[in-house]
Tab-separated table of C-alpha atoms and ligand atoms in Angstrom:
chain	number	residue	atom	x	y	z
A	1	MET	CA	8.210	-41.393	79.508
A	2	GLU	CA	8.133	-37.828	78.262
A	3	GLY	CA	4.686	-36.421	77.609
A	4	THR	CA	2.917	-39.478	79.025
A	5	VAL	CA	0.415	-38.898	81.803
A	6	LEU	CA	0.344	-41.869	84.117
A	7	ARG	CA	-2.836	-42.560	85.994
A	8	PRO	CA	-2.557	-44.717	89.114
A	9	GLY	CA	-2.021	-48.329	88.105
A	10	SER	CA	-1.553	-47.580	84.386
A	11	TYR	CA	1.918	-49.094	84.493
A	12	ASP	CA	0.230	-52.443	85.082
A	13	ASP	CA	-1.790	-52.123	81.865
A	14	ASP	CA	1.292	-52.369	79.652
A	15	ARG	CA	2.551	-55.903	78.964
A	16	PHE	CA	6.127	-54.669	78.652
A	17	ASP	CA	6.163	-52.020	81.386
A	18	ARG	CA	8.778	-53.854	83.468
A	19	SER	CA	10.978	-54.535	80.432
A	20	LYS	CA	10.866	-50.843	79.496
A	21	ARG	CA	12.510	-50.026	82.822
A	22	ILE	CA	15.766	-51.551	81.555
A	23	PRO	CA	17.508	-48.548	79.953
A	24	TRP	CA	19.432	-50.325	77.191
A	25	LEU	CA	16.655	-52.715	76.149
A	26	ASP	CA	15.175	-51.348	72.897
A	27	MET	CA	11.582	-52.604	72.991
A	28	GLU	CA	10.737	-50.968	69.657
A	29	ALA	CA	13.645	-52.730	67.984
A	30	LEU	CA	12.586	-56.043	69.537
A	31	SER	CA	9.066	-55.722	68.218
A	32	ASP	CA	10.441	-54.945	64.720
A	33	SER	CA	12.922	-57.831	64.831
A	34	ARG	CA	13.025	-61.005	62.778
A	35	VAL	CA	14.726	-63.906	64.494
A	36	LEU	CA	15.522	-67.418	63.256
A	37	VAL	CA	15.536	-70.281	65.758
A	38	VAL	CA	17.125	-73.451	64.414
A	39	GLY	CA	15.986	-76.495	66.346
A	40	ALA	CA	12.729	-76.877	68.295
A	41	GLY	CA	13.888	-79.411	70.861
A	42	ALA	CA	14.567	-78.645	74.511
A	43	LEU	CA	16.652	-75.508	73.907
A	44	GLY	CA	14.330	-74.402	71.101
A	45	ASN	CA	11.278	-74.586	73.391
A	46	GLU	CA	12.952	-72.436	76.038
A	47	VAL	CA	14.523	-70.017	73.563
A	48	VAL	CA	11.226	-69.358	71.739
A	49	LYS	CA	9.393	-68.959	75.059
A	50	ASN	CA	11.933	-66.336	76.166
A	51	LEU	CA	11.910	-64.525	72.807
A	52	ALA	CA	8.099	-64.334	72.749
A	53	LEU	CA	7.845	-63.158	76.366
A	54	SER	CA	10.551	-60.568	75.638
A	55	GLY	CA	8.471	-58.997	72.854
A	56	VAL	CA	10.329	-60.123	69.741
A	57	GLY	CA	7.933	-59.493	66.860
A	58	ASP	CA	8.763	-62.190	64.319
A	59	ILE	CA	10.171	-65.665	64.987
A	60	THR	CA	10.802	-68.405	62.432
A	61	ILE	CA	11.316	-71.887	63.907
A	62	VAL	CA	12.996	-74.659	61.928
A	63	ASP	CA	12.908	-78.341	62.863
A	64	MET	CA	12.391	-81.549	60.922
A	65	ASP	CA	11.462	-83.822	63.840
A	66	HIS	CA	8.337	-84.980	65.625
A	67	VAL	CA	7.831	-85.246	69.389
A	68	VAL	CA	8.748	-88.442	71.280
A	69	LEU	CA	8.040	-89.300	74.917
A	70	SER	CA	11.665	-88.803	75.983
A	71	ASN	CA	11.369	-85.090	75.039
A	72	LEU	CA	8.808	-84.486	77.752
A	73	ASN	CA	11.193	-83.998	80.701
A	74	ARG	CA	12.337	-80.637	79.331
A	75	CYS	CA	9.961	-79.197	76.722
A	76	LEU	CA	7.391	-76.621	77.826
A	77	PHE	CA	5.258	-76.775	74.684
A	78	PHE	CA	4.986	-80.579	74.241
A	79	ARG	CA	2.388	-82.889	75.806
A	80	GLY	CA	1.974	-86.660	75.992
A	81	HIS	CA	-0.608	-86.670	73.211
A	82	ASP	CA	1.844	-84.819	70.934
A	83	ALA	CA	4.204	-87.784	71.231
A	84	GLN	CA	1.377	-90.247	70.501
A	85	GLN	CA	0.250	-88.242	67.483
A	86	LYS	CA	3.828	-87.590	66.306
A	87	GLY	CA	3.225	-83.834	66.350
A	88	MET	CA	5.865	-81.765	64.566
A	89	LYS	CA	8.092	-79.861	66.969
A	90	ALA	CA	8.358	-76.621	64.974
A	91	GLN	CA	4.575	-76.345	64.634
A	92	LEU	CA	3.900	-77.099	68.325
A	93	VAL	CA	6.458	-74.567	69.550
A	94	ALA	CA	4.998	-71.921	67.225
A	95	ASP	CA	1.445	-72.669	68.422
A	96	GLY	CA	2.467	-72.647	72.095
A	97	ALA	CA	4.406	-69.389	71.892
A	98	LYS	CA	1.509	-67.674	70.119
A	99	ASP	CA	-0.489	-68.053	73.333
A	100	LEU	CA	2.270	-66.323	75.289
A	101	PHE	CA	2.429	-63.266	73.006
A	102	PRO	CA	-0.409	-63.079	70.458
A	103	GLU	CA	1.139	-60.124	68.564
A	104	CYS	CA	4.226	-62.166	67.719
A	105	ARG	CA	4.370	-63.569	64.199
A	106	LEU	CA	5.483	-67.189	64.485
A	107	THR	CA	6.391	-69.175	61.391
A	108	PRO	CA	7.158	-72.885	61.705
A	109	TRP	CA	9.356	-74.403	59.003
A	110	VAL	CA	9.185	-78.203	59.079
A	111	GLY	CA	12.307	-79.559	57.435
A	112	ARG	CA	16.091	-79.569	57.582
A	113	VAL	CA	17.785	-76.214	57.981
A	114	GLU	CA	20.103	-77.299	55.155
A	115	ASP	CA	17.064	-77.288	52.846
A	116	MET	CA	15.869	-73.804	53.778
A	117	PRO	CA	15.825	-71.609	50.693
A	118	PHE	CA	18.344	-68.807	50.436
A	119	PRO	CA	18.778	-65.982	50.942
A	120	TRP	CA	17.362	-66.077	54.446
A	121	PRO	CA	14.848	-63.257	54.574
A	122	GLY	CA	16.259	-60.479	56.693
A	123	PHE	CA	16.921	-62.150	60.037
A	124	GLN	CA	18.709	-59.915	62.537
A	125	VAL	CA	19.960	-62.792	64.652
A	126	VAL	CA	20.056	-66.598	64.424
A	127	LEU	CA	19.797	-68.798	67.505
A	128	GLY	CA	21.213	-72.303	67.249
A	129	CYS	CA	19.426	-74.893	69.390
A	130	LEU	CA	20.933	-77.925	67.703
A	131	ASP	CA	22.210	-81.301	68.787
A	132	ASN	CA	24.730	-82.054	66.058
A	133	VAL	CA	27.925	-80.563	64.726
A	134	MET	CA	26.994	-80.733	61.050
A	135	ALA	CA	23.892	-78.577	61.318
A	136	ARG	CA	25.749	-76.165	63.611
A	137	LEU	CA	28.512	-75.686	61.067
A	138	HIS	CA	25.991	-75.187	58.278
A	139	VAL	CA	24.127	-72.489	60.224
A	140	ASN	CA	27.393	-70.909	61.353
A	141	ALA	CA	28.752	-70.703	57.815
A	142	HIS	CA	25.579	-69.214	56.347
A	143	SER	CA	25.080	-66.740	59.172
A	144	TYR	CA	28.680	-65.588	58.863
A	145	HIS	CA	28.458	-65.302	55.090
A	146	HIS	CA	25.314	-63.158	55.362
A	147	ALA	CA	26.788	-61.158	58.287
A	148	VAL	CA	23.990	-62.207	60.643
A	149	PRO	CA	25.021	-62.679	64.302
A	150	TYR	CA	24.722	-66.278	65.475
A	151	VAL	CA	24.182	-67.389	69.088
A	152	ASP	CA	24.848	-71.095	69.487
A	153	GLY	CA	23.773	-73.068	72.550
A	154	GLY	CA	24.471	-76.606	73.669
A	155	THR	CA	24.015	-78.721	76.784
A	156	ASP	CA	25.407	-81.994	78.096
A	157	GLY	CA	23.784	-83.055	81.357
A	158	PHE	CA	24.444	-80.298	83.908
A	159	ARG	CA	26.993	-78.583	81.676
A	160	GLY	CA	26.376	-76.184	78.833
A	161	LYS	CA	27.932	-73.691	76.475
A	162	VAL	CA	26.918	-70.524	74.650
A	163	GLN	CA	28.972	-69.029	71.829
A	164	VAL	CA	28.246	-65.604	70.356
A	165	VAL	CA	29.418	-65.150	66.760
A	166	LEU	CA	29.527	-61.539	65.582
A	167	PRO	CA	30.543	-61.250	61.916
A	168	PRO	CA	32.525	-59.842	60.226
A	169	ASP	CA	35.121	-59.227	62.950
A	170	GLY	CA	34.540	-61.954	65.524
A	171	PRO	CA	35.658	-65.576	65.425
A	172	CYS	CA	33.078	-68.063	64.215
A	173	LEU	CA	32.022	-71.463	65.519
A	174	GLN	CA	34.363	-73.273	63.199
A	175	CYS	CA	37.356	-71.277	64.493
A	176	GLY	CA	36.949	-73.107	67.796
A	177	MET	CA	36.483	-76.590	66.408
A	178	ASN	CA	38.932	-79.099	67.814
A	179	GLY	CA	40.248	-82.442	66.578
A	180	SER	CA	37.357	-84.500	67.907
A	181	HIS	CA	34.845	-82.410	65.953
A	182	GLN	CA	36.954	-82.894	62.863
A	183	ARG	CA	37.008	-86.666	63.406
A	184	ILE	CA	33.209	-86.700	63.649
A	185	LEU	CA	32.952	-84.867	60.341
A	186	GLU	CA	35.458	-87.153	58.629
A	187	LYS	CA	33.630	-90.221	59.912
A	188	ARG	CA	30.313	-88.890	58.701
A	189	PHE	CA	31.615	-88.407	55.202
A	190	SER	CA	33.951	-91.372	55.060
A	191	CYS	CA	31.701	-93.981	53.392
A	192	THR	CA	29.938	-92.690	50.304
A	193	GLY	CA	30.658	-89.013	50.518
A	194	SER	CA	27.005	-88.256	51.137
A	195	ASP	CA	24.989	-87.970	54.295
A	196	VAL	CA	26.053	-91.154	56.070
A	197	SER	CA	24.634	-91.547	59.550
A	198	PHE	CA	26.499	-93.382	62.258
A	199	PHE	CA	25.637	-94.245	65.807
A	200	MET	CA	25.853	-91.342	68.246
A	201	PRO	CA	24.854	-92.041	71.847
A	202	LYS	CA	22.169	-89.733	73.202
A	203	MET	CA	23.466	-87.044	75.562
A	204	ALA	CA	22.134	-86.568	79.072
A	205	ALA	CA	19.672	-83.666	79.218
A	206	GLU	CA	17.450	-82.062	81.838
A	207	ILE	CA	15.434	-78.883	82.141
A	208	THR	CA	17.396	-76.761	84.641
A	209	THR	CA	20.527	-76.630	82.477
A	210	THR	CA	18.405	-76.235	79.337
A	211	SER	CA	16.671	-73.243	80.939
A	212	VAL	CA	19.947	-71.583	81.960
A	213	ILE	CA	21.610	-71.991	78.557
A	214	ALA	CA	18.509	-70.911	76.608
A	215	ALA	CA	18.126	-67.857	78.841
A	216	ILE	CA	21.743	-66.845	78.229
A	217	GLN	CA	21.262	-67.309	74.473
A	218	VAL	CA	18.187	-65.078	74.411
A	219	ARG	CA	19.830	-62.481	76.641
A	220	GLU	CA	22.683	-62.211	74.120
A	221	ALA	CA	20.139	-61.941	71.300
A	222	LEU	CA	18.362	-59.099	73.149
A	223	LYS	CA	21.678	-57.216	73.356
A	224	ILE	CA	22.296	-57.709	69.631
A	225	LEU	CA	18.746	-56.645	68.703
A	226	SER	CA	19.050	-53.582	70.954
A	227	GLN	CA	22.217	-52.593	69.043
A	228	ARG	CA	24.421	-53.344	72.049
A	229	PRO	CA	26.802	-56.015	70.709
A	230	ASP	CA	29.466	-54.374	72.887
A	231	MET	CA	27.728	-55.983	75.880
A	232	CYS	CA	27.861	-59.495	74.398
A	233	ILE	CA	29.841	-62.460	75.688
A	234	ARG	CA	33.297	-62.542	74.078
A	235	ASN	CA	33.222	-65.293	72.855
A	236	VAL	CA	32.221	-68.512	74.597
A	237	LEU	CA	30.592	-69.035	77.973
A	238	PHE	CA	31.003	-72.415	79.661
A	239	TYR	CA	28.516	-73.295	82.378
A	240	ASP	CA	28.929	-76.019	84.992
A	241	GLY	CA	25.674	-76.545	86.843
A	242	GLU	CA	27.124	-79.120	89.238
A	243	ARG	CA	29.623	-76.619	90.627
A	244	GLY	CA	27.413	-73.588	89.977
A	245	GLU	CA	30.214	-71.937	88.018
A	246	SER	CA	30.605	-70.286	84.662
A	247	MET	CA	33.614	-69.104	82.723
A	248	VAL	CA	34.051	-66.962	79.621
A	249	LEU	CA	36.754	-67.823	77.142
A	250	GLU	CA	37.948	-65.328	74.554
A	251	MET	CA	38.821	-66.728	71.147
A	252	GLU	CA	40.819	-65.593	68.154
A	253	LYS	CA	39.817	-65.928	64.529
A	254	SER	CA	41.456	-69.052	63.180
A	255	GLU	CA	43.704	-68.514	60.188
A	256	GLY	CA	42.693	-71.824	58.700
A	257	CYS	CA	38.957	-71.175	58.952
A	258	GLN	CA	37.262	-71.325	55.567
A	259	ASN	CA	34.437	-68.987	56.599
A	260	HIS	CA	36.634	-65.884	56.642
A	261	PRO	CA	40.103	-66.360	55.164
A	262	ILE	CA	42.549	-63.964	56.774
A	263	MET	CA	44.483	-62.147	54.071
B	301	ZN	ZN1	35.912	-69.130	61.683
């Protein structure tokens, strides 16, 4: 760095010395950034860990759930006693990440993302770590409307997916929704028109795929926060951990998408 006198070993006194060696990574921007993480389950644990270790200055974590024993095969910040005590996921992730990077401001928000007051206060990127289509679409629509980039992650066993949504020009999550998603939505709203739950089998989930997908999500967020959206995945990355392969699929904006009608 210009004007800086380095004494032997001083580069080991700086927490972010090795990060600063990556030319495009804007450490100042990261420390000034406000990021929203929706979901504090397996992906949320890994995503918040990576954001905190990367030097992001302000992270809000939303989740309505408490810890259960079956979370413990893939969640860094949860312990057995958290499941016994029904600890709230958002709070535990915030507390755990604070230990990793004490300067980071971590705000847990215990509740449904749908109930978060608007407007969302100045987030530069939103990371989706959700396990259901409804919440994903809600976050996608609001992020797009407020022109906040949205990085959505999902896993199913050894497979996973990351989609980067860059408003106002890029396609959104809903642009890529297929018929089966639509059927889920119709089923959910078919009875009373309100929030009707129906049985959804639990998906397979394990930590190695969770780690890979969360890492890709945060890497995309770091590009966005460093003002390098040109480096981002266009638009969806599919990961197959059984074959050790990944593939990127480009998407178009859908004409029928209600989030950004094409004139
Ligand atoms: Zn769309």
